[in-house]
Amino acid sequence: MNKSKPKHSAHGLVLGIFLPWIVWWGMAEIPNLVWAGEETSVEAVRKAFEQGQYPKVIELAEPLLKKGNASAPQVQQWYVLALAHTSKTSEALDAYERLVQDNGREDEVLLKQMAIASILPLRADMREQMRGAAYTALREMEAIEAMPYLEEGLGDQSGMIRALVTEGMGHVAAGRQSKRFRDALKDGAALVRANVLEGMAESGDKKMIPIITPFLTDDQLIVQISAAKALLGLGQSQYWERLERGVRSEDGYERGASIRALGDLGDPRAVAILEQTIKDSQPSIRAAAVSALGKLQTPSALKAVKGAMFDHIPAVRSVAAFSLGNFPPSDVLPVLTSGLQDPNLGVQTAAVASLLRIGASFTTVAETVERLMQDQNPAARSGVAKALGHGTSQESMVMLKLLIQDPTPRPRITAARSLGRIGHRNSLPILKRTLRDTDEAVRVTAAAAIVRILEKPVGT
């Protein structure tokens, strides 16, 4: 009996012949398909980041980073910034350090962006003090990148926060050019309006004169004084009489504001007026007059400020000690050195600051600095941290790096701020560690210090 032969369809024959080629071709395409999938995922991360959906960025980025794909560096950067934007500063720093380790070098652009991003969430804090810490940090950066975020603070419900913001914006050209900054002249808080007026004067733009002039009749005296000061700064000498009248006012706020304005303007005509004011019965007025005289830097002003070192009120002596730092070293070194022995810690601290400002050897202040650093009062330790921010020596840096590890937040905040002011790139490691501090205000101050250092030219 004949056995029937198995039947093969044409389809089966073709499949049998070409299956190996189909399999090979398909396998060859798999990497391309995977790559296309990665491209889609990376694009999703990018879109989420650009839309400010930072939790989604973290969710989408983590699987990609675990794979270690070719797009990892770009995804890592978004991931670092997303963590910082969501108040996960410590995790952001971990991710940043992994990226640095992979690249073998610091990424200053990313570090700067991360530092700024770590500050931003605190602006929405319910506590005014914490919002103030965030906006203070942004103001201290003196970086163009901070301006849009400072500008948003003009909408804060607190007048004190808005005043802090306008003061910061007024010192930076990009801030003064902001429409919202100028619109703040309509703000209900007098100090906000005053800050905007003074910021306008800093621009030196005489086109501001007709905008400023109506505020000479503002219903708040402090705004009137700021308007007169601004106009004088723009060359409108006829408003000098307004400040003279303000100095004679019975209103303490008006007197103080007028005295400070005279000092800021730097006009020698103010010396005779201020020499009388320095004898005022109110300590706050005497202190304002001493500070103003210190800015004028004339021989007669120096004599008056030296005399204030013997005032019976410590706060006045403190202002005098700090103001002496504006004068030539040879004229003030003996009196400042004696100030280190003042019974008041605030006066000692101010003397340290001025001695460092005039370039005195660190050995001159070393004993006082060490004593203040060991004082049980956190205010004393914070004060010396601020004073050290006026030095430039390696010894000042070493002391600040010790104070940034103080057991209480206040000295740590001040030390971080001072390091940002005088530190160099070799201060970045300790400031980065401070981004992990348990205190929010310390962290944002350290972030601002990092930005300030990165704003400096390399090698300075």
Short mmCIF file of C-alpha atoms in Angstrom, two decimals:
data_model
loop_
_atom_site.label_atom_id
_atom_site.label_comp_id
_atom_site.label_asym_id
_atom_site.label_seq_id
_atom_site.Cartn_x
_atom_site.Cartn_y
_atom_site.Cartn_z
CA MET A 1 0.00 0.00 0.00
CA ASN A 2 1.39 3.30 -1.02
CA LYS A 3 2.01 5.72 1.84
CA SER A 4 0.72 9.16 1.12
CA LYS A 5 3.39 11.84 1.14
CA PRO A 6 2.94 14.73 3.50
CA LYS A 7 1.45 17.72 1.84
CA HIS A 8 3.18 21.09 2.14
CA SER A 9 1.35 24.27 1.31
CA ALA A 10 3.06 26.93 -0.68
CA HIS A 11 2.71 29.20 2.34
CA GLY A 12 4.44 26.68 4.58
CA LEU A 13 7.22 26.20 2.06
CA VAL A 14 7.86 29.90 1.78
CA LEU A 15 7.78 30.28 5.55
CA GLY A 16 10.20 27.43 6.01
CA ILE A 17 12.64 28.86 3.51
CA PHE A 18 12.49 32.47 4.69
CA LEU A 19 11.84 32.07 8.42
CA PRO A 20 15.53 32.28 9.38
CA TRP A 21 15.85 35.49 7.37
CA ILE A 22 12.67 36.92 8.90
CA VAL A 23 13.88 36.09 12.40
CA TRP A 24 17.32 37.58 11.71
CA TRP A 25 15.83 40.74 10.22
CA GLY A 26 13.37 41.11 13.10
CA MET A 27 16.11 40.70 15.68
CA ALA A 28 18.17 43.28 13.89
CA GLU A 29 15.28 45.75 14.21
CA ILE A 30 14.69 45.15 17.93
CA PRO A 31 17.39 47.60 19.11
CA ASN A 32 15.92 50.27 16.85
CA LEU A 33 12.48 49.64 18.30
CA VAL A 34 13.85 49.83 21.83
CA TRP A 35 15.70 53.03 20.93
CA ALA A 36 12.47 54.48 19.57
CA GLY A 37 10.80 53.58 22.86
CA GLU A 38 13.54 55.32 24.78
CA GLU A 39 13.23 58.36 22.56
CA THR A 40 9.53 58.48 23.35
CA SER A 41 10.21 58.17 27.09
CA VAL A 42 12.89 60.86 27.05
CA GLU A 43 10.54 63.15 25.15
CA ALA A 44 7.88 62.55 27.80
CA VAL A 45 10.34 63.52 30.53
CA ARG A 46 11.31 66.64 28.62
CA LYS A 47 7.70 67.71 28.13
CA ALA A 48 6.86 67.10 31.78
CA PHE A 49 9.86 69.17 32.85
CA GLU A 50 9.02 72.06 30.54
CA GLN A 51 5.45 72.05 31.87
CA GLY A 52 6.69 72.17 35.46
CA GLN A 53 5.23 68.75 36.28
CA TYR A 54 8.14 67.84 38.52
CA PRO A 55 6.63 64.80 40.32
CA LYS A 56 5.89 63.32 36.89
CA VAL A 57 9.47 64.01 35.78
CA ILE A 58 10.74 62.01 38.75
CA GLU A 59 8.32 59.16 38.03
CA LEU A 60 9.25 58.96 34.33
CA ALA A 61 12.98 59.50 34.77
CA GLU A 62 13.74 56.89 37.42
CA PRO A 63 13.12 53.82 35.16
CA LEU A 64 15.24 55.35 32.40
CA LEU A 65 18.10 56.08 34.76
CA LYS A 66 18.06 52.54 36.08
CA LYS A 67 18.56 51.27 32.52
CA GLY A 68 21.57 53.52 32.06
CA ASN A 69 20.56 54.39 28.50
CA ALA A 70 22.33 56.73 26.12
CA SER A 71 20.08 59.67 27.03
CA ALA A 72 20.88 59.36 30.75
CA PRO A 73 22.92 62.61 31.12
CA GLN A 74 20.07 64.76 29.84
CA VAL A 75 17.49 62.84 31.84
CA GLN A 76 19.72 63.03 34.92
CA GLN A 77 19.79 66.80 34.71
CA TRP A 78 16.00 67.03 34.54
CA TYR A 79 15.79 64.53 37.38
CA VAL A 80 18.17 66.52 39.60
CA LEU A 81 16.25 69.74 39.02
CA ALA A 82 12.85 68.09 39.49
CA LEU A 83 13.96 66.75 42.87
CA ALA A 84 15.16 70.20 43.89
CA HIS A 85 11.90 71.81 42.74
CA THR A 86 9.93 69.38 44.92
CA SER A 87 11.86 70.14 48.13
CA LYS A 88 13.90 66.92 47.90
CA THR A 89 17.19 68.76 48.10
CA SER A 90 19.17 65.94 49.68
CA GLU A 91 18.04 63.47 47.00
CA ALA A 92 18.79 66.06 44.31
CA LEU A 93 22.30 66.44 45.68
CA ASP A 94 22.76 62.65 45.65
CA ALA A 95 21.71 62.50 41.99
CA TYR A 96 23.93 65.46 41.16
CA GLU A 97 26.96 63.85 42.81
CA ARG A 98 26.39 60.66 40.79
CA LEU A 99 26.42 62.74 37.63
CA VAL A 100 29.63 64.47 38.73
CA GLN A 101 31.20 61.10 39.44
CA ASP A 102 30.24 59.84 35.98
CA ASN A 103 31.61 62.96 34.27
CA GLY A 104 34.66 63.33 36.47
CA ARG A 105 34.07 67.05 37.01
CA GLU A 106 31.75 69.59 38.60
CA ASP A 107 28.85 70.76 36.43
CA GLU A 108 28.66 74.39 37.54
CA VAL A 109 25.68 75.25 35.35
CA LEU A 110 23.61 72.40 36.77
CA LEU A 111 24.79 73.06 40.33
CA LYS A 112 23.69 76.68 40.03
CA GLN A 113 20.31 75.68 38.60
CA MET A 114 19.84 73.09 41.35
CA ALA A 115 20.71 75.60 44.07
CA ILE A 116 18.16 78.12 42.76
CA ALA A 117 15.51 75.42 42.32
CA SER A 118 15.99 74.25 45.92
CA ILE A 119 15.01 77.71 47.21
CA LEU A 120 11.81 78.15 45.21
CA PRO A 121 9.39 75.82 47.06
CA LEU A 122 9.89 77.73 50.32
CA ARG A 123 8.28 80.81 48.74
CA ALA A 124 4.92 79.07 49.11
CA ASP A 125 5.42 78.26 52.80
CA MET A 126 2.61 79.32 55.13
CA ARG A 127 5.15 80.86 57.52
CA GLU A 128 6.13 84.43 56.67
CA GLN A 129 9.54 83.87 58.24
CA MET A 130 10.32 81.01 55.86
CA ARG A 131 9.09 82.92 52.82
CA GLY A 132 11.28 85.77 53.97
CA ALA A 133 14.26 83.40 54.14
CA ALA A 134 13.59 82.25 50.58
CA TYR A 135 13.29 85.76 49.15
CA THR A 136 16.30 86.94 51.14
CA ALA A 137 18.30 84.10 49.59
CA LEU A 138 17.13 85.05 46.09
CA ARG A 139 17.98 88.69 46.74
CA GLU A 140 21.47 87.86 47.98
CA MET A 141 22.36 85.97 44.82
CA GLU A 142 22.56 89.15 42.75
CA ALA A 143 22.00 86.88 39.75
CA ILE A 144 19.86 87.68 36.73
CA GLU A 145 18.33 84.20 36.96
CA ALA A 146 16.80 85.12 40.32
CA MET A 147 14.89 88.15 39.04
CA PRO A 148 11.77 86.37 37.69
CA TYR A 149 11.38 84.54 40.99
CA LEU A 150 11.91 87.71 43.01
CA GLU A 151 9.34 89.44 40.83
CA GLU A 152 6.75 86.84 41.80
CA GLY A 153 7.26 87.92 45.41
CA LEU A 154 5.61 91.23 44.56
CA GLY A 155 2.34 89.33 44.82
CA ASP A 156 3.01 88.04 48.35
CA GLN A 157 0.32 88.84 50.90
CA SER A 158 2.89 90.21 53.35
CA GLY A 159 3.94 93.83 52.99
CA MET A 160 7.27 93.01 54.64
CA ILE A 161 8.00 90.35 52.02
CA ARG A 162 7.10 92.75 49.23
CA ALA A 163 9.38 95.37 50.78
CA LEU A 164 12.23 92.87 50.94
CA VAL A 165 11.66 91.96 47.30
CA THR A 166 11.53 95.55 46.03
CA GLU A 167 14.69 96.41 47.93
CA GLY A 168 16.50 93.55 46.22
CA MET A 169 15.15 94.31 42.76
CA GLY A 170 16.00 97.99 43.10
CA HIS A 171 19.72 97.24 43.32
CA VAL A 172 19.84 95.24 40.07
CA ALA A 173 19.33 96.72 36.60
CA ALA A 174 17.20 93.78 35.48
CA GLY A 175 14.97 94.27 38.53
CA ARG A 176 14.55 98.01 38.01
CA GLN A 177 13.52 97.43 34.41
CA SER A 178 10.67 95.15 35.45
CA LYS A 179 7.20 96.53 34.76
CA ARG A 180 5.89 94.85 37.90
CA PHE A 181 8.60 96.59 39.93
CA ARG A 182 7.45 99.99 38.70
CA ASP A 183 3.81 99.04 39.15
CA ALA A 184 4.61 98.47 42.83
CA LEU A 185 4.45 102.25 43.22
CA LYS A 186 0.73 101.58 43.67
CA ASP A 187 1.36 99.15 46.53
CA GLY A 188 -0.49 99.80 49.76
CA ALA A 189 2.64 99.36 51.88
CA ALA A 190 4.63 102.59 52.28
CA LEU A 191 7.99 100.83 52.54
CA VAL A 192 7.36 99.10 49.21
CA ARG A 193 6.67 102.42 47.49
CA ALA A 194 9.74 103.96 49.12
CA ASN A 195 11.98 101.12 47.91
CA VAL A 196 10.71 101.43 44.35
CA LEU A 197 11.37 105.18 44.31
CA GLU A 198 14.94 104.69 45.52
CA GLY A 199 15.48 101.91 43.01
CA MET A 200 14.35 104.19 40.21
CA ALA A 201 16.93 106.76 41.30
CA GLU A 202 19.68 104.14 41.19
CA SER A 203 19.06 103.79 37.47
CA GLY A 204 20.27 107.38 36.95
CA ASP A 205 17.54 107.78 34.34
CA LYS A 206 16.17 111.33 34.41
CA LYS A 207 13.04 110.10 32.64
CA MET A 208 12.01 108.85 36.07
CA ILE A 209 11.74 112.40 37.47
CA PRO A 210 8.09 113.04 36.45
CA ILE A 211 7.13 109.61 37.79
CA ILE A 212 8.82 110.21 41.15
CA THR A 213 7.79 113.84 41.74
CA PRO A 214 4.11 113.22 42.68
CA PHE A 215 5.25 111.09 45.62
CA LEU A 216 6.60 114.19 47.35
CA THR A 217 3.02 114.59 48.58
CA ASP A 218 2.38 110.93 49.42
CA ASP A 219 0.27 110.42 52.53
CA GLN A 220 3.20 108.62 54.20
CA LEU A 221 6.19 110.68 55.34
CA ILE A 222 8.71 107.92 54.68
CA VAL A 223 7.61 107.86 51.02
CA GLN A 224 7.96 111.64 50.76
CA ILE A 225 11.53 111.41 52.07
CA SER A 226 12.38 108.62 49.63
CA ALA A 227 10.98 110.70 46.77
CA ALA A 228 13.08 113.72 47.78
CA LYS A 229 16.17 111.54 48.12
CA ALA A 230 15.53 109.96 44.70
CA LEU A 231 15.07 113.34 43.03
CA LEU A 232 18.24 114.71 44.63
CA GLY A 233 20.07 111.65 43.36
CA LEU A 234 18.84 112.53 39.88
CA GLY A 235 20.20 116.07 40.13
CA GLN A 236 17.13 117.94 41.39
CA SER A 237 18.90 120.04 44.04
CA GLN A 238 15.79 122.02 44.99
CA TYR A 239 14.60 119.18 47.20
CA TRP A 240 17.49 119.43 49.68
CA GLU A 241 15.34 121.63 51.90
CA ARG A 242 12.81 118.78 52.22
CA LEU A 243 15.44 116.57 53.86
CA GLU A 244 16.62 119.38 56.15
CA ARG A 245 13.03 119.85 57.26
CA GLY A 246 12.71 116.12 57.80
CA VAL A 247 15.73 116.08 60.11
CA ARG A 248 14.00 118.70 62.31
CA SER A 249 10.68 116.84 62.34
CA GLU A 250 9.14 115.68 65.60
CA ASP A 251 8.21 112.39 63.92
CA GLY A 252 10.91 109.84 64.70
CA TYR A 253 10.43 107.85 61.49
CA GLU A 254 10.69 110.97 59.34
CA ARG A 255 13.80 112.14 61.17
CA GLY A 256 15.50 108.77 60.90
CA ALA A 257 14.66 108.42 57.20
CA SER A 258 15.90 111.95 56.46
CA ILE A 259 19.17 111.35 58.30
CA ARG A 260 19.79 108.09 56.45
CA ALA A 261 19.02 109.82 53.15
CA LEU A 262 21.62 112.52 53.86
CA GLY A 263 24.23 109.86 54.46
CA ASP A 264 23.35 107.89 51.34
CA LEU A 265 23.54 110.97 49.13
CA GLY A 266 27.09 111.68 50.30
CA ASP A 267 26.75 115.45 50.10
CA PRO A 268 29.30 117.21 52.39
CA ARG A 269 26.66 119.83 53.22
CA ALA A 270 25.07 117.21 55.45
CA VAL A 271 27.98 117.09 57.90
CA ALA A 272 27.00 120.22 59.83
CA ILE A 273 23.39 119.02 60.10
CA LEU A 274 24.40 115.55 61.25
CA GLU A 275 26.90 116.85 63.81
CA GLN A 276 23.95 118.44 65.60
CA THR A 277 21.77 115.37 65.23
CA ILE A 278 24.40 113.12 66.78
CA LYS A 279 23.58 114.82 70.10
CA ASP A 280 19.88 113.84 69.92
CA SER A 281 18.29 112.39 73.05
CA GLN A 282 16.96 109.35 71.16
CA PRO A 283 19.56 106.57 70.74
CA SER A 284 18.08 105.45 67.41
CA ILE A 285 18.49 108.97 65.98
CA ARG A 286 22.06 109.21 67.27
CA ALA A 287 22.85 105.84 65.71
CA ALA A 288 21.37 106.92 62.37
CA ALA A 289 23.44 110.11 62.45
CA VAL A 290 26.64 108.19 63.24
CA SER A 291 26.00 105.82 60.34
CA ALA A 292 25.33 108.72 57.97
CA LEU A 293 28.49 110.56 59.06
CA GLY A 294 30.48 107.39 58.49
CA LYS A 295 29.38 107.39 54.87
CA LEU A 296 30.45 111.02 54.36
CA GLN A 297 34.06 110.29 55.38
CA THR A 298 35.17 113.88 55.99
CA PRO A 299 37.69 114.79 58.75
CA SER A 300 34.98 116.41 60.87
CA ALA A 301 32.74 113.38 60.34
CA LEU A 302 35.58 111.13 61.54
CA LYS A 303 35.93 113.17 64.72
CA ALA A 304 32.19 112.88 65.42
CA VAL A 305 32.12 109.12 64.80
CA LYS A 306 35.14 108.58 67.06
CA GLY A 307 33.34 110.52 69.77
CA ALA A 308 30.34 108.19 69.43
CA MET A 309 32.56 105.30 70.54
CA PHE A 310 32.04 106.70 74.06
CA ASP A 311 28.23 106.87 73.87
CA HIS A 312 26.56 105.29 76.91
CA ILE A 313 24.26 103.19 74.68
CA PRO A 314 25.93 100.04 73.27
CA ALA A 315 23.89 100.11 70.05
CA VAL A 316 25.25 103.57 69.22
CA ARG A 317 28.81 102.44 69.97
CA SER A 318 28.29 99.40 67.71
CA VAL A 319 27.22 101.60 64.80
CA ALA A 320 30.20 103.88 65.45
CA ALA A 321 32.63 100.94 65.46
CA PHE A 322 31.27 99.65 62.17
CA SER A 323 31.20 103.13 60.59
CA LEU A 324 34.88 103.68 61.42
CA GLY A 325 35.66 100.97 58.89
CA ASN A 326 34.85 103.52 56.15
CA PHE A 327 37.84 105.71 57.03
CA PRO A 328 41.58 105.37 56.26
CA PRO A 329 43.23 102.63 58.38
CA SER A 330 45.84 104.94 59.89
CA ASP A 331 43.08 107.17 61.29
CA VAL A 332 41.04 104.44 62.97
CA LEU A 333 43.28 101.49 63.84
CA PRO A 334 43.94 102.51 67.47
CA VAL A 335 40.31 103.31 68.32
CA LEU A 336 39.05 100.14 66.66
CA THR A 337 41.62 98.03 68.46
CA SER A 338 40.43 99.49 71.75
CA GLY A 339 36.87 98.65 70.67
CA LEU A 340 37.79 94.97 70.92
CA GLN A 341 37.88 95.47 74.70
CA ASP A 342 34.43 97.09 74.92
CA PRO A 343 32.26 95.36 77.55
CA ASN A 344 29.48 94.88 74.97
CA LEU A 345 29.75 91.92 72.59
CA GLY A 346 28.00 93.81 69.80
CA VAL A 347 30.63 96.55 69.89
CA GLN A 348 33.40 93.95 69.87
CA THR A 349 31.83 92.29 66.84
CA ALA A 350 31.51 95.59 64.96
CA ALA A 351 35.14 96.39 65.74
CA VAL A 352 36.20 93.00 64.34
CA ALA A 353 34.25 93.68 61.14
CA SER A 354 35.82 97.11 60.67
CA LEU A 355 39.34 95.92 61.41
CA LEU A 356 38.95 93.22 58.78
CA ARG A 357 37.50 95.77 56.34
CA ILE A 358 40.51 98.07 56.67
CA GLY A 359 42.88 95.17 56.10
CA ALA A 360 44.22 94.68 59.63
CA SER A 361 46.09 91.45 60.26
CA PHE A 362 43.89 88.60 61.43
CA THR A 363 46.11 88.26 64.48
CA THR A 364 44.72 91.62 65.64
CA VAL A 365 41.23 90.14 66.01
CA ALA A 366 42.03 86.43 66.50
CA GLU A 367 41.61 86.38 70.28
CA THR A 368 38.31 88.28 70.14
CA VAL A 369 37.00 86.08 67.32
CA GLU A 370 37.78 82.89 69.23
CA ARG A 371 36.14 84.23 72.38
CA LEU A 372 32.98 85.22 70.50
CA MET A 373 32.85 81.86 68.74
CA GLN A 374 32.81 80.12 72.12
CA ASP A 375 30.20 82.39 73.68
CA GLN A 376 27.07 80.63 74.92
CA ASN A 377 24.81 83.20 73.25
CA PRO A 378 23.98 82.21 69.63
CA ALA A 379 23.61 85.92 68.80
CA ALA A 380 27.29 86.46 69.63
CA ARG A 381 28.35 83.54 67.45
CA SER A 382 26.10 84.76 64.64
CA GLY A 383 27.53 88.26 65.01
CA VAL A 384 31.11 87.10 64.66
CA ALA A 385 30.13 85.01 61.62
CA LYS A 386 28.78 88.18 60.03
CA ALA A 387 31.93 90.11 60.97
CA LEU A 388 34.15 87.45 59.41
CA GLY A 389 32.30 88.05 56.15
CA HIS A 390 34.24 91.31 55.89
CA GLY A 391 37.60 89.55 55.84
CA THR A 392 39.52 87.98 53.01
CA SER A 393 42.13 85.90 54.80
CA GLN A 394 42.34 82.13 54.93
CA GLU A 395 41.85 82.37 58.70
CA SER A 396 38.45 83.99 58.17
CA MET A 397 37.44 81.14 55.85
CA VAL A 398 38.54 78.52 58.39
CA MET A 399 36.53 80.14 61.17
CA LEU A 400 33.44 80.38 58.97
CA LYS A 401 33.70 76.71 58.06
CA LEU A 402 33.64 75.94 61.78
CA LEU A 403 30.70 78.26 62.45
CA ILE A 404 28.65 76.72 59.64
CA GLN A 405 28.61 73.58 61.81
CA ASP A 406 27.29 75.43 64.88
CA PRO A 407 24.65 73.50 66.89
CA THR A 408 22.05 76.26 66.42
CA PRO A 409 20.66 77.51 63.09
CA ARG A 410 21.25 81.25 63.44
CA PRO A 411 25.09 81.12 63.36
CA ARG A 412 24.93 78.53 60.57
CA ILE A 413 22.77 80.86 58.48
CA THR A 414 25.13 83.80 58.98
CA ALA A 415 28.24 81.70 58.33
CA ALA A 416 26.77 80.38 55.07
CA ARG A 417 25.90 83.92 53.99
CA SER A 418 29.43 85.14 54.77
CA LEU A 419 31.00 82.24 52.89
CA GLY A 420 28.94 83.19 49.87
CA ARG A 421 30.21 86.73 50.18
CA ILE A 422 33.96 86.05 50.52
CA GLY A 423 34.35 82.36 49.67
CA HIS A 424 35.79 80.80 46.56
CA ARG A 425 35.12 77.55 44.75
CA ASN A 426 37.03 75.63 47.39
CA SER A 427 34.14 76.50 49.75
CA LEU A 428 31.65 74.63 47.55
CA PRO A 429 32.09 71.20 49.22
CA ILE A 430 31.05 72.42 52.67
CA LEU A 431 28.23 74.53 51.23
CA LYS A 432 26.94 71.54 49.28
CA ARG A 433 26.94 69.52 52.50
CA THR A 434 25.00 72.34 54.13
CA LEU A 435 22.24 71.81 51.55
CA ARG A 436 21.41 68.73 53.66
CA ASP A 437 21.00 70.81 56.84
CA THR A 438 17.95 70.00 58.96
CA ASP A 439 16.92 73.67 59.02
CA GLU A 440 15.18 75.05 55.93
CA ALA A 441 16.51 78.58 56.32
CA VAL A 442 20.07 77.27 56.57
CA ARG A 443 19.60 75.23 53.40
CA VAL A 444 18.30 78.10 51.29
CA THR A 445 21.03 80.42 52.57
CA ALA A 446 23.66 77.84 51.60
CA ALA A 447 22.03 77.54 48.18
CA ALA A 448 22.28 81.31 47.68
CA ALA A 449 25.92 81.21 48.78
CA ILE A 450 26.67 78.54 46.17
CA VAL A 451 25.13 80.72 43.45
CA ARG A 452 27.10 83.78 44.59
CA ILE A 453 30.36 81.84 44.42
CA LEU A 454 29.55 80.42 41.00
CA GLU A 455 28.79 83.95 39.78
CA LYS A 456 32.40 84.91 40.50
CA PRO A 457 35.03 84.50 37.77
CA VAL A 458 37.01 81.28 38.02
CA GLY A 459 40.17 81.84 40.04
CA THR A 460 38.73 84.56 42.28
#
